[in-house]
């Protein structure tokens, strides 16, 4: 489609004014400081604003902001392109250079307050690296190890380059079963740019079109291997925290099984609002607008006081309250819990088929 409409180069995606502003700001970054780390941070803020190319952005009349074409985990075709303000303002805008600079300053001030020094970042390293990084303890001569503050690793989460019991917190955003096909979102621009098609078979995503992870238990097994590796890293009092959302009770069953088989138990959970509430395409269609935030710890004899979500009104709240009641049992789930959960979740208003009257007819149909 891009080629059909005359977009043949990356620069074609940007209106001339947006391009000129980006190029000028990049030029000015070189003059702002003699410290190359500062220059790199400034360039990162400017280049980050190019995420929203003017000819591939749309205007959201509900949220009063411009959105890139891939926002909301899908390609959005629009006939009303919205040119973003590259520099931005202090009161509005999304992803502008100014907003990114403000966040960088906040992060730098927080880091200075907490550590009074710069971060020591190591990487990126390949996950297939032959050795695990020695990040704790001493070397063979008894000297403290020169431990980096951040280790960047690229590759599968099934192998994480950290030693056993070295981590306080694993914070992740696991694939939502079959809801978001992350790898496929890159394909339109990959093809347009003439790049070779990437291998998407490693994505932990159920794809019924390609047959990926549709075999019974395959999604659960892959998640379990990833969570098991994360559990290996955790200290006895460490935590694994992530959010999850899905309308299909089977997705929750596979998630809970994977977590339990990885040797985890639930420290608590809560229900939080998600970004879907601001997505105009997901209004009024019974889409998930809430997430369940899960906090898990390794199985051990340590005492555990669980924190639980508060009960609030609403169909989706009712559904997630049922989900949460079983999530709190991870580590002790047994017997017929799968069948019991499926029956309870499926009977909630959020999942029950809803009657809808056809246009021009008083009769109701089931959707």
Tab-separated table of C-alpha atoms in Angstrom:
chain	number	residue	atom	x	y	z
A	1	UNK	CA	0.000	0.000	0.000
A	2	UNK	CA	2.835	2.408	0.830
A	3	UNK	CA	4.524	1.759	-2.506
A	4	UNK	CA	1.216	2.153	-4.317
A	5	UNK	CA	0.822	5.622	-2.848
A	6	UNK	CA	4.342	6.750	-3.740
A	7	UNK	CA	6.186	6.164	-0.468
A	8	UNK	CA	9.438	4.510	-1.535
A	9	UNK	CA	11.983	5.797	1.025
A	10	UNK	CA	11.866	6.200	4.805
A	11	UNK	CA	12.179	9.967	4.376
A	12	UNK	CA	8.968	9.972	2.302
A	13	UNK	CA	6.960	9.150	5.419
A	14	UNK	CA	7.751	12.551	6.954
A	15	UNK	CA	6.253	15.889	5.807
A	16	UNK	CA	8.944	18.379	4.828
A	17	UNK	CA	8.357	20.520	7.905
A	18	UNK	CA	8.679	17.532	10.252
A	19	UNK	CA	11.845	16.372	8.483
A	20	UNK	CA	13.394	19.827	8.623
A	21	UNK	CA	12.672	20.132	12.342
A	22	UNK	CA	14.108	16.701	13.142
A	23	UNK	CA	17.256	17.348	11.109
A	24	UNK	CA	17.757	20.769	12.742
A	25	UNK	CA	17.350	19.359	16.245
A	26	UNK	CA	19.831	16.577	15.497
A	27	UNK	CA	22.298	19.202	14.307
A	28	UNK	CA	21.821	21.233	17.497
A	29	UNK	CA	22.405	18.230	19.756
A	30	UNK	CA	26.055	18.163	18.685
A	31	UNK	CA	26.452	21.740	19.939
A	32	UNK	CA	24.735	21.289	23.304
A	33	UNK	CA	27.490	19.552	25.233
A	34	UNK	CA	31.030	18.252	25.032
A	35	UNK	CA	29.893	15.192	26.968
A	36	UNK	CA	29.081	12.548	24.363
A	37	UNK	CA	26.777	10.739	26.810
A	38	UNK	CA	24.638	13.889	27.021
A	39	UNK	CA	24.672	14.247	23.235
A	40	UNK	CA	23.602	10.613	22.865
A	41	UNK	CA	20.675	11.158	25.269
A	42	UNK	CA	19.560	14.242	23.360
A	43	UNK	CA	19.757	12.396	20.057
A	44	UNK	CA	17.707	9.572	21.566
A	45	UNK	CA	14.951	12.039	22.484
A	46	UNK	CA	14.918	13.592	18.995
A	47	UNK	CA	15.019	10.273	17.150
A	48	UNK	CA	12.330	8.908	19.444
A	49	UNK	CA	9.939	11.543	18.137
A	50	UNK	CA	10.260	10.075	14.633
A	51	UNK	CA	8.203	7.118	15.873
A	52	UNK	CA	5.219	9.105	14.603
A	53	UNK	CA	5.852	9.823	10.934
A	54	UNK	CA	3.433	12.508	9.761
A	55	UNK	CA	2.166	10.599	6.740
A	56	UNK	CA	1.633	7.463	8.832
A	57	UNK	CA	-0.057	9.043	11.834
A	58	UNK	CA	-3.734	9.542	12.547
A	59	UNK	CA	-5.708	11.897	14.748
A	60	UNK	CA	-7.665	10.470	17.662
A	61	UNK	CA	-10.663	12.714	18.223
A	62	UNK	CA	-11.378	11.066	21.575
A	63	UNK	CA	-7.899	11.493	23.001
A	64	UNK	CA	-6.911	14.645	21.078
A	65	UNK	CA	-3.514	13.306	20.085
A	66	UNK	CA	-1.768	11.965	17.018
A	67	UNK	CA	-1.095	8.226	16.942
A	68	UNK	CA	1.354	6.244	14.847
A	69	UNK	CA	-0.044	3.769	12.341
A	70	UNK	CA	0.822	0.743	14.471
A	71	UNK	CA	-0.707	2.080	17.699
A	72	UNK	CA	-2.996	-0.299	19.523
A	73	UNK	CA	-1.105	-3.352	18.216
A	74	UNK	CA	-2.606	-3.168	14.732
A	75	UNK	CA	-2.130	-1.318	11.447
A	76	UNK	CA	-4.508	1.634	11.217
A	77	UNK	CA	-5.310	2.941	7.762
A	78	UNK	CA	-6.387	6.577	7.800
A	79	UNK	CA	-7.404	9.210	5.262
A	80	UNK	CA	-6.715	12.001	7.789
A	81	UNK	CA	-2.983	12.016	8.466
A	82	UNK	CA	-1.892	14.172	11.413
A	83	UNK	CA	1.531	15.833	11.370
A	84	UNK	CA	3.034	15.617	14.878
A	85	UNK	CA	4.646	18.606	16.569
A	86	UNK	CA	8.291	17.507	16.702
A	87	UNK	CA	9.290	19.771	19.589
A	88	UNK	CA	5.967	19.653	21.442
A	89	UNK	CA	4.538	21.616	24.360
A	90	UNK	CA	4.632	21.190	28.120
A	91	UNK	CA	0.870	20.593	28.435
A	92	UNK	CA	-0.021	18.228	25.584
A	93	UNK	CA	1.392	15.945	22.945
A	94	UNK	CA	2.610	12.392	22.882
A	95	UNK	CA	6.119	11.185	22.144
A	96	UNK	CA	7.423	14.665	21.310
A	97	UNK	CA	11.065	15.655	21.780
A	98	UNK	CA	10.223	17.927	24.710
A	99	UNK	CA	8.165	15.298	26.518
A	100	UNK	CA	10.974	12.779	26.042
A	101	UNK	CA	13.559	15.258	27.357
A	102	UNK	CA	11.413	15.929	30.426
A	103	UNK	CA	11.269	12.196	31.151
A	104	UNK	CA	15.028	11.836	30.625
A	105	UNK	CA	15.675	14.667	33.093
A	106	UNK	CA	13.326	13.095	35.662
A	107	UNK	CA	15.113	9.767	35.261
A	108	UNK	CA	18.556	11.402	35.581
A	109	UNK	CA	17.513	13.318	38.708
A	110	UNK	CA	16.118	10.152	40.273
A	111	UNK	CA	19.299	8.230	39.461
A	112	UNK	CA	21.488	10.995	40.869
A	113	UNK	CA	19.425	11.082	44.054
A	114	UNK	CA	19.609	7.313	44.496
A	115	UNK	CA	23.184	6.553	43.405
A	116	UNK	CA	25.104	9.828	42.903
A	117	UNK	CA	26.798	8.313	39.855
A	118	UNK	CA	26.262	7.181	36.293
A	119	UNK	CA	24.966	3.761	35.362
A	120	UNK	CA	27.466	1.165	34.232
A	121	UNK	CA	25.714	-0.553	31.309
A	122	UNK	CA	27.100	-3.702	29.703
A	123	UNK	CA	25.883	-5.137	26.391
A	124	UNK	CA	24.068	-5.879	24.261
A	125	UNK	CA	25.053	-9.544	24.527
A	126	UNK	CA	23.549	-12.491	22.685
A	127	UNK	CA	21.398	-14.815	24.789
A	128	UNK	CA	23.275	-17.703	23.154
A	129	UNK	CA	26.504	-16.560	24.804
A	130	UNK	CA	28.515	-19.476	26.151
A	131	UNK	CA	28.926	-18.156	29.701
A	132	UNK	CA	26.733	-16.695	32.423
A	133	UNK	CA	27.874	-13.267	33.576
A	134	UNK	CA	29.638	-13.391	36.997
A	135	UNK	CA	27.685	-10.584	38.648
A	136	UNK	CA	27.857	-11.504	42.320
A	137	UNK	CA	30.611	-12.405	44.769
A	138	UNK	CA	34.352	-12.158	44.241
A	139	UNK	CA	36.877	-13.222	41.644
A	140	UNK	CA	39.487	-15.967	42.137
A	141	UNK	CA	41.787	-13.477	43.883
A	142	UNK	CA	39.143	-12.393	46.367
A	143	UNK	CA	38.465	-9.019	44.765
A	144	UNK	CA	34.871	-7.782	44.411
A	145	UNK	CA	33.539	-8.316	40.913
A	146	UNK	CA	33.140	-5.281	38.685
A	147	UNK	CA	29.391	-5.650	38.413
A	148	UNK	CA	27.478	-3.634	35.785
A	149	UNK	CA	24.311	-1.846	36.875
A	150	UNK	CA	22.500	-2.964	33.738
A	151	UNK	CA	23.151	-5.949	31.481
A	152	UNK	CA	21.430	-5.829	28.087
A	153	UNK	CA	20.835	-9.242	26.497
A	154	UNK	CA	19.174	-9.907	23.141
A	155	UNK	CA	17.533	-13.251	22.542
A	156	UNK	CA	15.094	-15.775	23.952
A	157	UNK	CA	13.930	-15.449	27.559
A	158	UNK	CA	14.336	-19.214	27.837
A	159	UNK	CA	18.010	-18.515	28.600
A	160	UNK	CA	18.828	-15.502	30.758
A	161	UNK	CA	22.496	-14.693	31.338
A	162	UNK	CA	22.405	-14.265	35.105
A	163	UNK	CA	23.515	-16.573	37.936
A	164	UNK	CA	21.157	-18.435	40.277
A	165	UNK	CA	19.561	-16.405	43.051
A	166	UNK	CA	20.976	-13.089	41.858
A	167	UNK	CA	17.772	-11.116	41.189
A	168	UNK	CA	15.334	-9.267	43.454
A	169	UNK	CA	12.709	-8.544	40.793
A	170	UNK	CA	11.696	-9.906	37.402
A	171	UNK	CA	9.376	-7.414	35.699
A	172	UNK	CA	7.944	-8.659	32.425
A	173	UNK	CA	5.107	-8.252	29.951
A	174	UNK	CA	4.306	-11.753	28.699
A	175	UNK	CA	2.495	-12.353	25.406
A	176	UNK	CA	-1.280	-12.278	25.808
A	177	UNK	CA	-1.881	-15.732	24.325
A	178	UNK	CA	-3.426	-14.965	20.890
A	179	UNK	CA	-4.408	-11.324	21.486
A	180	UNK	CA	-1.324	-9.487	20.189
A	181	UNK	CA	0.886	-10.857	17.400
A	182	UNK	CA	3.974	-8.793	18.124
A	183	UNK	CA	6.197	-10.153	15.373
A	184	UNK	CA	3.561	-9.743	12.669
A	185	UNK	CA	3.206	-6.041	13.501
A	186	UNK	CA	6.664	-5.471	12.052
A	187	UNK	CA	5.978	-7.274	8.767
A	188	UNK	CA	4.311	-4.398	6.823
A	189	UNK	CA	7.290	-2.080	7.312
A	190	UNK	CA	9.813	-4.930	6.984
A	191	UNK	CA	8.366	-5.830	3.578
A	192	UNK	CA	8.120	-2.208	2.463
A	193	UNK	CA	11.763	-1.587	3.392
A	194	UNK	CA	12.841	-4.621	1.367
A	195	UNK	CA	14.209	-6.455	4.394
A	196	UNK	CA	14.211	-10.223	4.623
A	197	UNK	CA	11.238	-11.668	6.451
A	198	UNK	CA	12.181	-12.365	10.080
A	199	UNK	CA	11.643	-15.730	11.732
A	200	UNK	CA	8.554	-15.353	13.906
A	201	UNK	CA	8.380	-18.929	15.164
A	202	UNK	CA	10.128	-17.998	18.426
A	203	UNK	CA	7.304	-15.664	19.481
A	204	UNK	CA	5.400	-16.991	22.494
A	205	UNK	CA	2.121	-16.230	20.714
A	206	UNK	CA	-0.705	-18.544	19.683
A	207	UNK	CA	-1.370	-17.995	15.963
A	208	UNK	CA	-4.207	-20.031	14.517
A	209	UNK	CA	-3.469	-18.839	10.980
A	210	UNK	CA	0.128	-20.087	10.885
A	211	UNK	CA	-0.422	-22.964	13.312
A	212	UNK	CA	2.118	-21.609	15.789
A	213	UNK	CA	1.688	-22.973	19.350
A	214	UNK	CA	-1.819	-24.289	18.593
A	215	UNK	CA	-0.965	-27.835	19.697
A	216	UNK	CA	-2.497	-28.648	23.060
A	217	UNK	CA	-0.106	-27.620	25.832
A	218	UNK	CA	2.529	-26.011	23.578
A	219	UNK	CA	1.871	-22.401	24.675
A	220	UNK	CA	1.798	-23.498	28.307
A	221	UNK	CA	5.061	-25.434	27.926
A	222	UNK	CA	6.873	-22.480	26.365
A	223	UNK	CA	5.676	-20.079	29.064
A	224	UNK	CA	6.631	-22.591	31.742
A	225	UNK	CA	10.199	-22.841	30.428
A	226	UNK	CA	10.515	-19.043	30.459
A	227	UNK	CA	9.030	-18.670	33.952
A	228	UNK	CA	11.196	-21.535	35.205
A	229	UNK	CA	14.294	-19.701	33.990
A	230	UNK	CA	13.088	-16.496	35.661
A	231	UNK	CA	12.460	-18.403	38.915
A	232	UNK	CA	16.034	-19.706	38.800
A	233	UNK	CA	17.293	-16.119	38.912
A	234	UNK	CA	15.171	-15.016	41.853
A	235	UNK	CA	16.374	-14.851	45.425
A	236	UNK	CA	14.158	-16.617	47.969
A	237	UNK	CA	12.388	-13.326	48.686
A	238	UNK	CA	12.455	-12.135	45.051
A	239	UNK	CA	9.324	-11.258	43.063
A	240	UNK	CA	8.035	-11.879	39.528
A	241	UNK	CA	5.530	-9.160	38.540
A	242	UNK	CA	3.521	-8.746	35.347
A	243	UNK	CA	0.064	-7.829	34.056
A	244	UNK	CA	-2.191	-10.016	31.924
A	245	UNK	CA	-5.519	-9.738	30.118
A	246	UNK	CA	-7.577	-12.128	28.003
A	247	UNK	CA	-11.252	-12.941	27.499
A	248	UNK	CA	-10.563	-16.638	26.929
A	249	UNK	CA	-10.564	-18.633	30.206
A	250	UNK	CA	-8.345	-21.235	28.502
A	251	UNK	CA	-5.558	-18.655	28.218
A	252	UNK	CA	-5.703	-18.081	31.976
A	253	UNK	CA	-5.657	-21.825	32.662
A	254	UNK	CA	-2.481	-22.250	30.599
A	255	UNK	CA	-0.871	-19.229	32.279
A	256	UNK	CA	-1.641	-20.497	35.790
A	257	UNK	CA	-0.392	-23.991	34.943
A	258	UNK	CA	2.851	-22.547	33.561
A	259	UNK	CA	3.453	-20.423	36.659
A	260	UNK	CA	2.730	-23.284	39.051
A	261	UNK	CA	4.941	-25.752	37.170
A	262	UNK	CA	7.744	-23.155	37.255
A	263	UNK	CA	7.803	-23.335	41.055
A	264	UNK	CA	6.002	-20.085	41.847
A	265	UNK	CA	3.263	-19.077	44.277
A	266	UNK	CA	1.152	-15.940	44.375
A	267	UNK	CA	2.055	-13.151	46.785
A	268	UNK	CA	-0.919	-11.114	45.613
A	269	UNK	CA	-2.739	-9.493	42.746
A	270	UNK	CA	-4.795	-6.426	41.905
A	271	UNK	CA	-7.013	-5.181	39.073
A	272	UNK	CA	-5.752	-2.121	37.170
A	273	UNK	CA	-7.002	0.015	34.287
A	274	UNK	CA	-5.297	-0.513	30.907
A	275	UNK	CA	-4.535	1.641	27.873
A	276	UNK	CA	-7.460	0.053	26.003
A	277	UNK	CA	-9.816	2.476	27.733
A	278	UNK	CA	-8.398	5.250	25.533
A	279	UNK	CA	-8.491	3.270	22.274
A	280	UNK	CA	-11.498	4.418	20.230
A	281	UNK	CA	-11.596	1.126	18.279
A	282	UNK	CA	-12.170	-0.809	21.499
A	283	UNK	CA	-15.007	1.276	22.887
A	284	UNK	CA	-18.374	-0.416	23.229
A	285	UNK	CA	-17.235	-3.801	21.870
A	286	UNK	CA	-16.711	-5.606	25.193
A	287	UNK	CA	-12.939	-5.497	24.805
A	288	UNK	CA	-10.694	-5.976	27.846
A	289	UNK	CA	-10.089	-2.574	29.443
A	290	UNK	CA	-8.696	-3.931	32.712
A	291	UNK	CA	-5.580	-5.972	33.490
A	292	UNK	CA	-4.811	-8.314	36.347
A	293	UNK	CA	-1.474	-7.378	37.911
A	294	UNK	CA	0.156	-10.493	39.379
A	295	UNK	CA	2.904	-10.681	42.006
A	296	UNK	CA	4.565	-14.097	42.437
A	297	UNK	CA	7.438	-15.454	44.517
A	298	UNK	CA	9.404	-18.743	44.498
A	299	UNK	CA	7.914	-21.636	46.458
A	300	UNK	CA	9.526	-21.684	49.900
A	301	UNK	CA	8.801	-21.930	53.621
A	302	UNK	CA	8.967	-18.141	54.031
A	303	UNK	CA	5.783	-16.635	55.531
A	304	UNK	CA	3.511	-14.959	53.000
A	305	UNK	CA	0.742	-12.403	53.555
A	306	UNK	CA	-1.232	-12.171	50.319
A	307	UNK	CA	-2.624	-8.879	49.053
A	308	UNK	CA	-5.951	-9.196	47.265
A	309	UNK	CA	-7.940	-6.987	44.874
A	310	UNK	CA	-10.888	-4.999	46.163
A	311	UNK	CA	-14.312	-5.854	44.749
A	312	UNK	CA	-15.745	-3.124	42.495
A	313	UNK	CA	-18.895	-3.067	40.331
A	314	UNK	CA	-18.859	-3.930	36.643
A	315	UNK	CA	-19.007	-6.984	34.379
A	316	UNK	CA	-15.273	-7.071	33.650
A	317	UNK	CA	-14.489	-6.503	37.330
A	318	UNK	CA	-16.659	-9.509	38.172
A	319	UNK	CA	-14.823	-11.647	35.609
A	320	UNK	CA	-11.371	-10.608	36.855
A	321	UNK	CA	-12.444	-11.137	40.459
A	322	UNK	CA	-13.153	-14.771	39.576
A	323	UNK	CA	-9.789	-14.983	37.797
A	324	UNK	CA	-8.041	-13.416	40.790
A	325	UNK	CA	-9.588	-15.917	43.219
A	326	UNK	CA	-7.837	-18.723	41.325
A	327	UNK	CA	-4.666	-16.722	40.691
A	328	UNK	CA	-4.228	-16.412	44.459
A	329	UNK	CA	-4.074	-20.224	44.652
A	330	UNK	CA	-1.123	-20.624	42.249
A	331	UNK	CA	1.315	-22.938	43.982
A	332	UNK	CA	-1.522	-24.938	45.532
A	333	UNK	CA	-3.912	-25.512	42.594
A	334	UNK	CA	-5.042	-29.123	42.403
A	335	UNK	CA	-7.938	-31.458	41.688
A	336	UNK	CA	-10.662	-30.172	39.386
A	337	UNK	CA	-9.643	-26.542	39.553
A	338	UNK	CA	-9.435	-26.202	35.729
A	339	UNK	CA	-13.021	-27.350	35.202
A	340	UNK	CA	-14.274	-25.304	38.160
A	341	UNK	CA	-12.535	-22.172	36.916
A	342	UNK	CA	-13.764	-22.608	33.341
A	343	UNK	CA	-17.342	-22.977	34.564
A	344	UNK	CA	-17.212	-19.974	36.918
A	345	UNK	CA	-15.465	-17.658	34.455
A	346	UNK	CA	-17.719	-18.610	31.543
A	347	UNK	CA	-20.797	-17.852	33.635
A	348	UNK	CA	-19.833	-14.222	34.290
A	349	UNK	CA	-21.730	-11.434	32.538
A	350	UNK	CA	-18.538	-10.356	30.768
A	351	UNK	CA	-18.341	-13.644	28.853
A	352	UNK	CA	-22.013	-14.555	28.487
A	353	UNK	CA	-23.410	-13.983	24.948
A	354	UNK	CA	-25.276	-10.672	24.794
A	355	UNK	CA	-28.536	-10.096	22.893
A	356	UNK	CA	-28.404	-7.424	20.217
A	357	UNK	CA	-31.333	-6.149	18.157
A	358	UNK	CA	-30.834	-6.035	14.407
A	359	UNK	CA	-31.272	-2.677	12.697
A	360	UNK	CA	-34.839	-2.190	11.541
A	361	UNK	CA	-36.057	-5.194	13.465
A	362	UNK	CA	-37.267	-5.587	17.057
A	363	UNK	CA	-35.981	-9.155	17.142
A	364	UNK	CA	-32.810	-9.857	19.077
A	365	UNK	CA	-29.885	-11.962	17.957
A	366	UNK	CA	-27.064	-13.509	19.944
A	367	UNK	CA	-23.566	-12.229	19.162
